[in-house]
Short mmCIF file of C-alpha atoms in Angstrom, two decimals:
data_model
loop_
_atom_site.label_atom_id
_atom_site.label_comp_id
_atom_site.label_asym_id
_atom_site.label_seq_id
_atom_site.Cartn_x
_atom_site.Cartn_y
_atom_site.Cartn_z
CA MET A 104 -57.23 -64.79 -7.60
CA THR A 105 -56.91 -63.15 -4.26
CA THR A 106 -56.87 -59.36 -3.88
CA THR A 107 -56.98 -57.12 -0.86
CA GLY A 108 -58.10 -53.79 -2.39
CA THR A 109 -56.57 -50.74 -4.06
CA ALA A 110 -53.21 -49.08 -3.81
CA ASN A 111 -52.62 -47.10 -0.59
CA ALA A 112 -53.19 -43.39 -1.10
CA GLU A 113 -49.73 -42.60 0.29
CA PHE A 114 -47.53 -39.92 -1.40
CA VAL A 115 -44.37 -41.10 -2.98
CA PRO A 116 -41.66 -40.32 -0.48
CA GLU A 117 -38.52 -38.35 -1.26
CA GLY A 118 -35.16 -39.98 -1.03
CA GLY A 119 -33.55 -43.04 -2.37
CA ALA A 120 -33.89 -46.78 -2.25
CA GLU A 121 -34.12 -46.81 1.56
CA GLN A 122 -37.39 -44.77 1.37
CA LEU A 123 -38.82 -45.91 -1.95
CA LEU A 124 -38.53 -49.67 -1.69
CA PRO A 125 -40.40 -50.01 1.64
CA TRP A 126 -43.04 -47.72 0.25
CA LEU A 127 -43.37 -50.08 -2.79
CA ALA A 128 -43.81 -53.06 -0.47
CA ARG A 129 -46.63 -51.24 1.38
CA GLN A 130 -48.38 -50.49 -1.98
CA PHE A 131 -48.15 -54.20 -2.90
CA ASP A 132 -49.67 -55.20 0.40
CA ALA A 133 -52.60 -52.84 -0.29
CA LEU A 134 -53.19 -54.43 -3.66
CA VAL A 135 -52.75 -58.16 -3.17
CA ALA A 136 -52.31 -60.65 -0.43
CA SER A 137 -48.84 -60.73 1.05
CA ASN A 138 -48.40 -64.40 0.11
CA ALA A 139 -49.31 -63.69 -3.56
CA TYR A 140 -45.92 -62.07 -4.35
CA TRP A 141 -42.36 -61.95 -3.23
CA LEU A 142 -40.22 -58.76 -3.45
CA GLU A 143 -36.52 -58.95 -2.75
CA CYS A 144 -33.36 -57.02 -3.52
CA ASP A 145 -30.22 -59.00 -4.13
CA GLY A 146 -31.79 -61.98 -2.33
CA LYS A 147 -32.87 -60.04 0.76
CA PRO A 148 -36.58 -59.40 1.40
CA LEU A 149 -37.72 -55.84 1.35
CA ILE A 150 -39.68 -56.54 4.46
CA ALA A 151 -37.09 -58.05 6.76
CA GLU A 152 -39.48 -59.73 9.20
CA ARG A 153 -41.45 -61.56 6.36
CA GLU A 154 -40.61 -65.18 5.44
CA PRO A 155 -40.62 -66.27 1.80
CA PRO A 156 -43.92 -67.97 0.78
CA ALA A 157 -43.97 -71.69 0.38
CA TRP A 158 -44.78 -71.62 -3.33
CA LEU A 159 -41.49 -69.74 -4.06
CA SER A 160 -39.59 -73.02 -3.54
CA ARG A 161 -41.82 -74.92 -5.98
CA PRO A 162 -41.06 -74.01 -9.56
CA GLU A 163 -44.39 -75.25 -10.86
CA ARG A 164 -46.27 -72.80 -8.62
CA VAL A 165 -44.21 -69.82 -9.68
CA GLY A 166 -45.80 -67.40 -12.13
CA THR A 167 -44.21 -64.32 -13.57
CA ARG A 168 -40.80 -62.99 -12.47
CA TRP A 169 -39.13 -59.62 -13.29
CA ASP A 170 -35.71 -58.23 -12.50
CA TRP A 171 -34.79 -54.56 -12.37
CA HIS A 172 -31.22 -53.27 -12.11
CA LEU A 173 -31.04 -50.37 -9.66
CA PRO A 174 -28.63 -47.39 -9.90
CA ASP A 175 -26.56 -48.65 -6.96
CA GLY A 176 -25.79 -51.94 -8.80
CA SER A 177 -28.22 -54.13 -6.89
CA THR A 178 -31.12 -56.14 -8.54
CA LEU A 179 -34.74 -55.75 -7.53
CA THR A 180 -36.70 -58.99 -8.11
CA LEU A 181 -40.53 -59.30 -8.21
CA THR A 182 -42.00 -62.87 -8.27
CA LEU A 183 -45.78 -63.60 -8.53
CA ALA A 184 -47.55 -66.81 -7.58
CA ASP A 185 -49.09 -68.30 -10.66
CA GLU A 186 -52.44 -69.07 -9.11
CA ALA A 187 -52.82 -65.69 -7.36
CA VAL A 188 -51.87 -62.70 -9.51
CA SER A 189 -50.10 -63.77 -12.61
CA GLY A 190 -52.02 -62.69 -15.72
CA THR A 191 -54.40 -60.38 -13.89
CA ARG A 192 -55.01 -56.63 -13.79
CA GLU A 193 -53.29 -56.52 -10.41
CA GLU A 194 -50.18 -57.98 -12.07
CA ALA A 195 -50.06 -55.03 -14.49
CA THR A 196 -50.54 -52.61 -11.52
CA LEU A 197 -47.69 -54.25 -9.56
CA HIS A 198 -45.44 -54.09 -12.58
CA ALA A 199 -46.26 -50.46 -13.24
CA LEU A 200 -45.63 -49.51 -9.61
CA THR A 201 -42.29 -51.23 -9.69
CA ASN A 202 -41.36 -49.52 -12.97
CA LEU A 203 -42.35 -46.15 -11.36
CA VAL A 204 -40.10 -46.80 -8.39
CA VAL A 205 -37.18 -47.90 -10.53
CA SER A 206 -37.62 -44.86 -12.82
CA LEU A 207 -37.70 -42.57 -9.72
CA LEU A 208 -34.56 -44.24 -8.41
CA ASP A 209 -32.88 -43.77 -11.79
CA ALA A 210 -33.97 -40.11 -11.95
CA ARG A 211 -32.96 -39.39 -8.46
CA ALA A 212 -29.61 -41.14 -8.95
CA ASP A 213 -29.01 -38.95 -11.96
CA GLN A 214 -29.94 -35.85 -9.89
CA CYS A 215 -27.71 -37.06 -7.14
CA ALA A 216 -24.87 -37.70 -9.53
CA GLN A 217 -25.28 -34.22 -10.98
CA CYS A 218 -25.30 -32.80 -7.53
CA GLN A 219 -22.24 -34.67 -6.67
CA LYS A 220 -20.57 -33.46 -9.79
CA GLU A 221 -21.46 -29.87 -8.96
CA LEU A 222 -20.24 -30.29 -5.43
CA ARG A 223 -16.97 -31.61 -6.64
CA HIS A 224 -16.77 -28.73 -9.04
CA TYR A 225 -17.46 -26.19 -6.30
CA ARG A 226 -15.08 -27.87 -3.92
CA CYS A 227 -12.41 -27.80 -6.64
CA MET A 228 -13.02 -24.09 -7.12
CA LEU A 229 -12.81 -23.48 -3.36
CA ASP A 230 -9.66 -25.49 -3.07
CA HIS A 231 -8.04 -23.49 -5.83
CA LEU A 232 -8.74 -20.18 -4.05
CA ASP A 233 -5.66 -18.60 -2.48
CA SER A 234 -7.84 -17.39 0.35
CA SER A 235 -8.81 -19.63 3.28
CA LEU A 236 -12.41 -20.72 3.74
CA ILE A 237 -13.29 -22.27 7.05
CA GLY A 238 -16.80 -23.64 7.81
CA MET A 239 -17.90 -23.93 11.44
CA ASP A 240 -20.95 -25.04 13.28
CA LEU A 241 -22.62 -22.66 15.73
CA ASN A 242 -20.40 -23.87 18.55
CA GLY A 243 -17.20 -23.00 16.67
CA TYR A 244 -16.16 -26.50 15.67
CA ILE A 245 -14.66 -26.68 12.18
CA THR A 246 -16.79 -28.55 9.59
CA SER A 247 -14.96 -27.61 6.37
CA TRP A 248 -11.44 -26.62 5.46
CA ASN A 249 -10.24 -25.77 1.93
CA ARG A 250 -6.75 -26.10 0.50
CA GLY A 251 -6.21 -22.33 0.96
CA ALA A 252 -6.55 -22.90 4.66
CA GLU A 253 -4.12 -25.85 4.44
CA ARG A 254 -1.55 -23.63 2.74
CA LEU A 255 -2.11 -20.72 5.11
CA PHE A 256 -2.11 -22.62 8.50
CA GLY A 257 -0.12 -25.72 7.66
CA TYR A 258 -2.85 -28.13 8.88
CA SER A 259 -4.39 -30.78 6.57
CA ARG A 260 -8.21 -31.04 6.23
CA ASP A 261 -8.24 -34.18 8.40
CA GLU A 262 -6.21 -32.51 11.15
CA ALA A 263 -8.47 -29.43 11.27
CA ILE A 264 -11.97 -30.69 10.82
CA GLY A 265 -13.70 -31.50 14.11
CA ARG A 266 -11.36 -29.24 16.17
CA HIS A 267 -12.55 -25.94 17.78
CA VAL A 268 -11.40 -22.92 15.92
CA LEU A 269 -9.77 -21.52 19.07
CA PHE A 270 -6.68 -23.59 18.34
CA LEU A 271 -5.88 -21.06 15.55
CA TYR A 272 -6.18 -18.05 17.80
CA ALA A 273 -3.00 -16.14 18.78
CA ASP A 274 -4.76 -13.86 21.32
CA ASP A 275 -6.80 -15.16 24.22
CA ASP A 276 -9.16 -12.18 24.43
CA GLU A 277 -10.02 -12.21 20.76
CA GLU A 278 -12.98 -14.56 20.96
CA ASP A 279 -15.15 -12.07 22.81
CA LEU A 280 -14.29 -9.31 20.39
CA LEU A 281 -15.20 -11.38 17.34
CA ALA A 282 -18.42 -12.53 18.94
CA GLU A 283 -19.42 -8.94 19.82
CA ALA A 284 -18.64 -7.78 16.31
CA PHE A 285 -20.58 -10.65 14.70
CA LEU A 286 -23.61 -10.44 16.98
CA GLY A 287 -23.65 -6.70 16.49
CA GLY A 288 -24.26 -7.27 12.77
CA SER A 289 -20.83 -6.19 11.61
CA SER A 290 -19.99 -7.69 8.26
CA ARG A 291 -16.85 -5.65 7.62
CA GLU A 292 -13.41 -7.22 7.54
CA MET A 293 -11.64 -7.42 10.84
CA LEU A 294 -7.89 -7.69 11.38
CA VAL A 295 -6.93 -10.42 13.82
CA ARG A 296 -3.83 -12.33 14.68
CA ARG A 297 -3.67 -16.04 13.90
CA LYS A 298 -1.19 -18.84 14.68
CA LYS A 299 0.21 -21.33 12.19
CA ARG A 300 1.12 -24.92 12.79
CA ASP A 301 4.81 -24.01 13.18
CA GLY A 302 3.91 -21.50 15.92
CA SER A 303 4.46 -18.33 13.87
CA VAL A 304 1.89 -15.59 14.34
CA PHE A 305 0.59 -13.51 11.43
CA TRP A 306 -2.04 -10.89 10.72
CA ALA A 307 -5.19 -12.05 8.94
CA GLY A 308 -8.19 -10.30 7.54
CA ILE A 309 -11.32 -12.18 8.45
CA SER A 310 -14.98 -11.84 7.32
CA LEU A 311 -17.64 -13.99 8.95
CA SER A 312 -20.95 -15.00 7.26
CA LEU A 313 -23.95 -16.68 8.85
CA LEU A 314 -25.09 -19.86 7.15
CA ALA A 315 -28.84 -20.66 7.26
CA ASP A 316 -30.81 -23.84 6.62
CA ASP A 317 -33.83 -24.14 4.27
CA ASP A 318 -36.05 -22.62 6.95
CA GLY A 319 -33.86 -19.63 7.53
CA ASN A 320 -32.49 -20.78 10.86
CA PRO A 321 -28.81 -20.35 11.71
CA ALA A 322 -26.89 -23.48 10.76
CA GLY A 323 -23.28 -22.49 10.89
CA LEU A 324 -20.60 -19.91 10.15
CA LEU A 325 -18.28 -19.34 7.19
CA GLY A 326 -15.01 -17.63 7.76
CA TYR A 327 -13.12 -16.00 4.86
CA LEU A 328 -9.47 -15.33 5.74
CA THR A 329 -6.58 -13.77 3.93
CA ASP A 330 -2.95 -13.23 4.98
CA ALA A 331 -2.86 -9.50 5.81
CA THR A 332 0.68 -9.39 7.21
CA GLU A 333 2.12 -7.52 4.27
CA ARG A 334 -0.86 -5.19 4.13
CA VAL A 335 -0.55 -4.39 7.88
CA GLN A 336 3.14 -3.78 7.44
CA ALA A 337 2.54 -1.57 4.43
CA GLU A 338 -0.08 0.41 6.31
CA GLU A 339 2.36 0.78 9.22
CA ARG A 340 5.02 2.04 6.77
CA LEU A 341 2.48 4.47 5.32
CA ARG A 342 1.53 5.84 8.78
CA LEU A 343 5.22 6.26 9.61
CA GLN A 344 5.89 7.93 6.29
CA ALA A 345 2.87 10.14 6.74
CA ALA A 346 4.12 11.15 10.13
CA ILE A 347 7.60 11.83 8.77
CA PHE A 348 6.06 13.85 5.92
CA GLU A 349 3.72 15.90 8.14
CA PHE A 350 6.16 16.59 10.99
CA SER A 351 9.38 17.01 8.96
CA GLY A 352 11.31 20.14 9.57
CA GLU A 353 11.79 20.69 5.86
CA ALA A 354 9.05 21.96 3.66
CA ILE A 355 7.68 19.19 1.45
CA MET A 356 5.51 19.66 -1.62
CA VAL A 357 4.02 16.91 -3.81
CA THR A 358 2.76 17.81 -7.24
CA ASP A 359 1.42 15.72 -10.16
CA ALA A 360 3.16 15.47 -13.51
CA ARG A 361 1.53 18.74 -14.67
CA GLY A 362 2.82 20.68 -11.65
CA GLU A 363 -0.49 20.90 -9.71
CA ILE A 364 0.01 20.70 -5.99
CA VAL A 365 -1.37 17.49 -4.45
CA SER A 366 -0.14 17.70 -0.92
CA VAL A 367 2.04 19.91 1.35
CA ASN A 368 3.20 19.47 4.97
CA ARG A 369 3.06 21.84 7.97
CA ALA A 370 6.58 23.08 7.46
CA PHE A 371 5.68 24.19 3.88
CA LEU A 372 2.74 26.15 5.18
CA ARG A 373 4.88 27.88 7.82
CA LEU A 374 7.66 28.67 5.38
CA PHE A 375 5.51 30.15 2.65
CA GLY A 376 2.67 31.57 4.74
CA TYR A 377 -0.30 29.85 3.10
CA ALA A 378 -3.20 27.79 4.39
CA SER A 379 -3.50 24.25 3.11
CA ASP A 380 -6.67 24.80 1.17
CA ALA A 381 -5.09 27.83 -0.51
CA VAL A 382 -2.33 25.79 -2.17
CA VAL A 383 -3.67 22.29 -2.86
CA GLY A 384 -4.94 22.10 -6.42
CA ARG A 385 -2.96 25.19 -7.50
CA ASN A 386 0.11 25.20 -9.73
CA GLU A 387 3.55 25.03 -8.17
CA SER A 388 4.35 28.37 -9.77
CA LEU A 389 2.72 29.85 -6.71
CA ILE A 390 6.07 29.72 -5.01
CA HIS A 391 8.24 30.51 -7.93
CA CYS A 392 10.45 33.58 -7.86
CA GLN A 393 10.08 35.80 -10.97
CA HIS A 394 13.82 36.44 -10.81
CA TYR A 395 14.34 33.53 -13.21
CA GLU A 396 13.70 33.22 -16.98
CA SER A 397 10.45 31.59 -18.01
CA GLY A 398 12.08 28.29 -18.99
CA PHE A 399 14.11 27.84 -15.75
CA TRP A 400 11.56 25.81 -13.77
CA ALA A 401 10.56 23.72 -16.71
CA ALA A 402 14.25 22.84 -17.30
CA ILE A 403 14.58 21.76 -13.66
CA ARG A 404 11.53 19.54 -13.89
CA ALA A 405 12.73 18.04 -17.15
CA GLU A 406 16.06 17.12 -15.69
CA ALA A 407 14.49 15.68 -12.59
CA GLY A 408 12.19 13.57 -14.82
CA GLN A 409 15.21 12.19 -16.73
CA LYS A 410 17.63 11.73 -13.85
CA SER A 411 15.04 11.04 -11.16
CA TYR A 412 16.26 14.03 -9.17
CA TRP A 413 17.57 17.59 -9.26
CA ILE A 414 19.41 19.34 -6.35
CA GLY A 415 20.49 22.93 -6.21
CA GLU A 416 20.09 26.43 -4.77
CA ILE A 417 17.10 28.56 -5.92
CA ARG A 418 15.13 31.57 -4.79
CA CYS A 419 11.52 31.20 -3.85
CA GLY A 420 8.72 33.64 -3.12
CA ARG A 421 6.58 33.84 0.04
CA ARG A 422 2.94 34.87 0.10
CA GLY A 423 3.68 38.46 0.81
CA GLY A 424 6.04 38.68 -2.22
CA GLU A 425 9.30 38.36 -0.19
CA THR A 426 11.96 36.24 -1.76
CA PHE A 427 14.50 34.14 -0.05
CA PRO A 428 17.34 31.74 -0.92
CA ALA A 429 16.31 28.03 -0.71
CA TRP A 430 17.88 24.67 -1.14
CA LEU A 431 15.68 22.47 -3.46
CA SER A 432 15.79 18.65 -3.66
CA LEU A 433 13.43 17.66 -6.45
CA SER A 434 12.61 13.96 -7.00
CA SER A 435 10.43 12.38 -9.67
CA VAL A 436 8.07 9.48 -9.06
CA HIS A 437 7.16 6.90 -11.74
CA ASN A 438 4.47 4.18 -11.64
CA ALA A 439 5.06 0.47 -12.26
CA GLU A 440 4.96 1.07 -16.09
CA GLY A 441 7.67 3.75 -15.81
CA VAL A 442 5.31 6.72 -16.47
CA LEU A 443 6.11 9.86 -14.62
CA THR A 444 3.26 10.61 -12.17
CA HIS A 445 4.52 13.02 -9.48
CA PHE A 446 7.33 15.26 -8.23
CA VAL A 447 8.37 15.57 -4.58
CA SER A 448 10.05 18.79 -3.60
CA MET A 449 11.95 19.21 -0.33
CA ILE A 450 12.64 22.92 0.32
CA SER A 451 14.89 24.45 2.97
CA ASP A 452 15.16 28.14 3.79
CA ILE A 453 18.94 28.86 3.72
CA SER A 454 18.68 32.57 4.48
CA GLU A 455 20.57 32.16 7.81
CA ARG A 456 23.16 29.97 6.22
CA LYS A 457 23.74 32.50 3.47
CA GLN A 458 23.96 35.22 6.02
CA SER A 459 26.44 33.14 8.06
CA GLU A 460 28.47 32.55 4.91
CA GLU A 461 28.43 36.21 4.16
CA ARG A 462 29.63 37.03 7.66
CA ILE A 463 32.40 34.42 7.48
CA TYR A 464 33.35 35.75 4.07
CA ARG A 465 33.53 39.29 5.33
CA LEU A 466 35.54 38.28 8.38
CA ALA A 467 37.92 36.41 6.13
CA TYR A 468 38.39 39.07 3.46
CA PHE A 469 37.34 42.44 4.84
CA ASP A 470 38.49 44.68 7.70
CA ASN A 471 35.88 44.76 10.47
CA LEU A 472 36.57 48.37 11.46
CA THR A 473 36.69 50.17 8.12
CA GLY A 474 34.83 47.67 5.90
CA LEU A 475 37.75 47.70 3.45
CA PRO A 476 39.22 44.60 1.92
CA ASN A 477 41.99 43.10 4.00
CA ARG A 478 45.37 41.81 3.00
CA ALA A 479 44.00 38.45 1.88
CA MET A 480 41.37 39.99 -0.37
CA LEU A 481 43.94 42.48 -1.76
CA SER A 482 46.17 39.50 -2.65
CA VAL A 483 43.29 37.81 -4.50
CA LEU A 484 42.36 41.07 -6.36
CA LEU A 485 45.97 41.77 -7.29
CA GLY A 486 46.38 38.30 -8.67
CA GLN A 487 43.36 38.73 -10.85
CA ALA A 488 44.47 42.17 -11.97
CA ILE A 489 47.96 40.94 -12.85
CA GLU A 490 46.58 38.20 -15.07
CA GLU A 491 44.27 40.72 -16.84
CA SER A 492 47.07 43.17 -17.42
CA ARG A 493 49.22 40.52 -18.98
CA ARG A 494 46.35 39.53 -21.28
CA ASP A 495 45.47 43.19 -22.11
CA ARG A 496 48.97 44.58 -21.90
CA SER A 497 47.72 47.25 -19.51
CA HIS A 498 49.38 49.01 -16.51
CA GLY A 499 48.69 49.19 -12.82
CA ALA A 500 50.18 50.35 -9.55
CA VAL A 501 50.18 49.79 -5.83
CA LEU A 502 50.46 52.64 -3.37
CA LEU A 503 51.30 52.03 0.32
CA ILE A 504 50.00 54.59 2.80
CA ASN A 505 51.01 54.79 6.45
CA VAL A 506 49.31 57.02 9.15
CA ASP A 507 52.12 58.84 10.96
CA ARG A 508 52.20 58.99 14.72
CA PHE A 509 49.10 56.70 14.98
CA LYS A 510 50.46 54.94 18.06
CA ARG A 511 50.78 58.21 19.88
CA ILE A 512 47.20 59.16 19.02
CA ASN A 513 46.04 55.89 20.44
CA ASP A 514 48.03 56.30 23.59
CA VAL A 515 47.01 59.97 24.18
CA LEU A 516 43.48 60.16 22.83
CA GLY A 517 42.45 56.53 23.37
CA VAL A 518 41.50 53.57 21.14
CA ALA A 519 38.07 55.01 20.20
CA ALA A 520 39.73 58.11 18.76
CA GLY A 521 42.26 56.02 16.92
CA ASP A 522 39.50 53.90 15.41
CA GLU A 523 37.57 57.00 14.28
CA LEU A 524 40.74 58.32 12.65
CA LEU A 525 41.24 55.13 10.74
CA LYS A 526 37.63 55.15 9.48
CA GLN A 527 38.04 58.82 8.36
CA VAL A 528 41.30 58.00 6.50
CA ALA A 529 39.61 54.99 4.77
CA ARG A 530 36.66 57.14 3.60
CA ARG A 531 38.92 59.96 2.31
CA ILE A 532 41.17 57.56 0.45
CA ARG A 533 38.14 55.79 -1.11
CA ALA A 534 36.65 59.13 -2.15
CA ALA A 535 39.79 60.05 -4.04
CA LEU A 536 39.78 56.90 -6.23
CA ARG A 537 37.87 55.65 -9.16
CA ALA A 538 35.23 52.96 -8.76
CA GLU A 539 37.43 50.29 -10.26
CA ASP A 540 40.40 51.01 -7.94
CA VAL A 541 40.78 49.23 -4.57
CA VAL A 542 41.84 50.50 -1.15
CA ALA A 543 42.66 47.89 1.54
CA ARG A 544 43.70 48.03 5.11
CA CYS A 545 46.82 45.83 5.48
CA GLY A 546 47.94 46.59 9.09
CA ALA A 547 47.09 48.64 12.11
CA ASP A 548 47.97 51.97 10.41
CA GLU A 549 48.80 50.83 6.91
CA PHE A 550 46.66 51.11 3.75
CA ALA A 551 47.27 49.88 0.29
CA VAL A 552 45.79 51.33 -2.88
CA ALA A 553 45.63 49.24 -6.08
CA LEU A 554 45.18 51.24 -9.30
CA PHE A 555 44.00 49.16 -12.23
CA ASP A 556 43.99 49.77 -15.98
CA LEU A 557 46.29 52.83 -16.05
CA SER A 558 47.06 54.16 -19.51
CA ARG A 559 50.34 55.71 -18.33
CA ARG A 560 52.54 55.05 -15.31
CA GLU A 561 52.72 58.75 -14.43
CA HIS A 562 49.07 58.58 -13.56
CA ALA A 563 49.89 56.71 -10.34
CA LEU A 564 51.81 59.82 -9.13
CA ILE A 565 48.82 62.00 -9.86
CA VAL A 566 46.56 59.77 -7.74
CA ALA A 567 49.12 59.78 -4.87
CA GLU A 568 49.25 63.51 -4.88
CA LYS A 569 45.47 63.76 -4.90
CA ILE A 570 45.24 61.50 -1.89
CA LEU A 571 47.75 63.49 0.08
CA ARG A 572 46.13 66.79 -0.98
CA ASP A 573 42.65 65.67 0.11
CA ARG A 574 43.78 64.15 3.45
#
């Protein structure tokens, strides 16, 4: 029996068959002479430069032979020379070493299979993410590309991997901005513009993470991207709506479902005379006019909640207690479940409009000089009185009064004197009548007196005589 010593004090290496099998051959060489055994895998020697021993071709010289099936499907074969090692303690050692290596290969193959299974599982999870995950090396070349990235950009994994990430950029100056943000330690999401395969440009939210190796050294970058186009557009709409809300000429008040003020705009503060912090959080009754019954405002809100809006004229109260006419447009806001959450009130001060309407009304139905009703108003009042008299079977009368020689007074004393005369006549006629009677100016020097609800026709003569007596 020929031996060479003991097993080499060399640590079992990590790795698979490429590392373990050469190590096994070195251990054999440390135990027995190299021509006392033959170690091959699928007919190929483990040590490529070594020739098969001569005894291997002579069956009578061959001792023990073992075969081990390795995890990769290959067969490891150990053959011992009969005269050298077979049946010795070294044979048991060689067999044990080979069993050890095969067991390690099996265990590591199981570990590798488990790792591969977990990798497939994680890759499947990443591929099913709606968001895009893009892995890059430190130079910016793409190393990984999930299905979310395929859907977002339109490039397949094979088309993207290996290319520089710049081919996705829509803006030439963006690379420097991203580098500065990343090197500055910023981990917040950044909004950038990206380009799809079809050439369309979209807004993307991107977050970058630094990947490190086992020693903590930078090994790559991971980019997490989402399509932010709708969000950017929504934010733009919100900014626009906020500007419209804030700078609208109409007063706007937002309250919650309980009537507590959530927000007001500048026009509201100007109209009602409050500061913002004095109204937010308070109840909307702050601007209510006490002119109405207690259930008036609740009824308006209830109707707006049912019909989604209420529009009408109201009176509101300013900070100092002054009330004014206002036009209210009240809208209700519901959430996705249909639950009422807020009310939006748009309030306009219509004081000037009401004053204009009053002036137009007076110009249309009243004499500008005397303040008396004119012919048009008298016609309306007479029509109403006739209908009432028919219904109540009452009496009435109309007296026509003319100012004698009025033209001569105008010509001799002037228009101012004539106007003053007409005003004096109007006051005296009015003083001679009851409150329910009407005196109107129907022409330059003509007046009409309407007497309503007379119990006897002769009473009209009494009134006429009183007017003439008091002239």
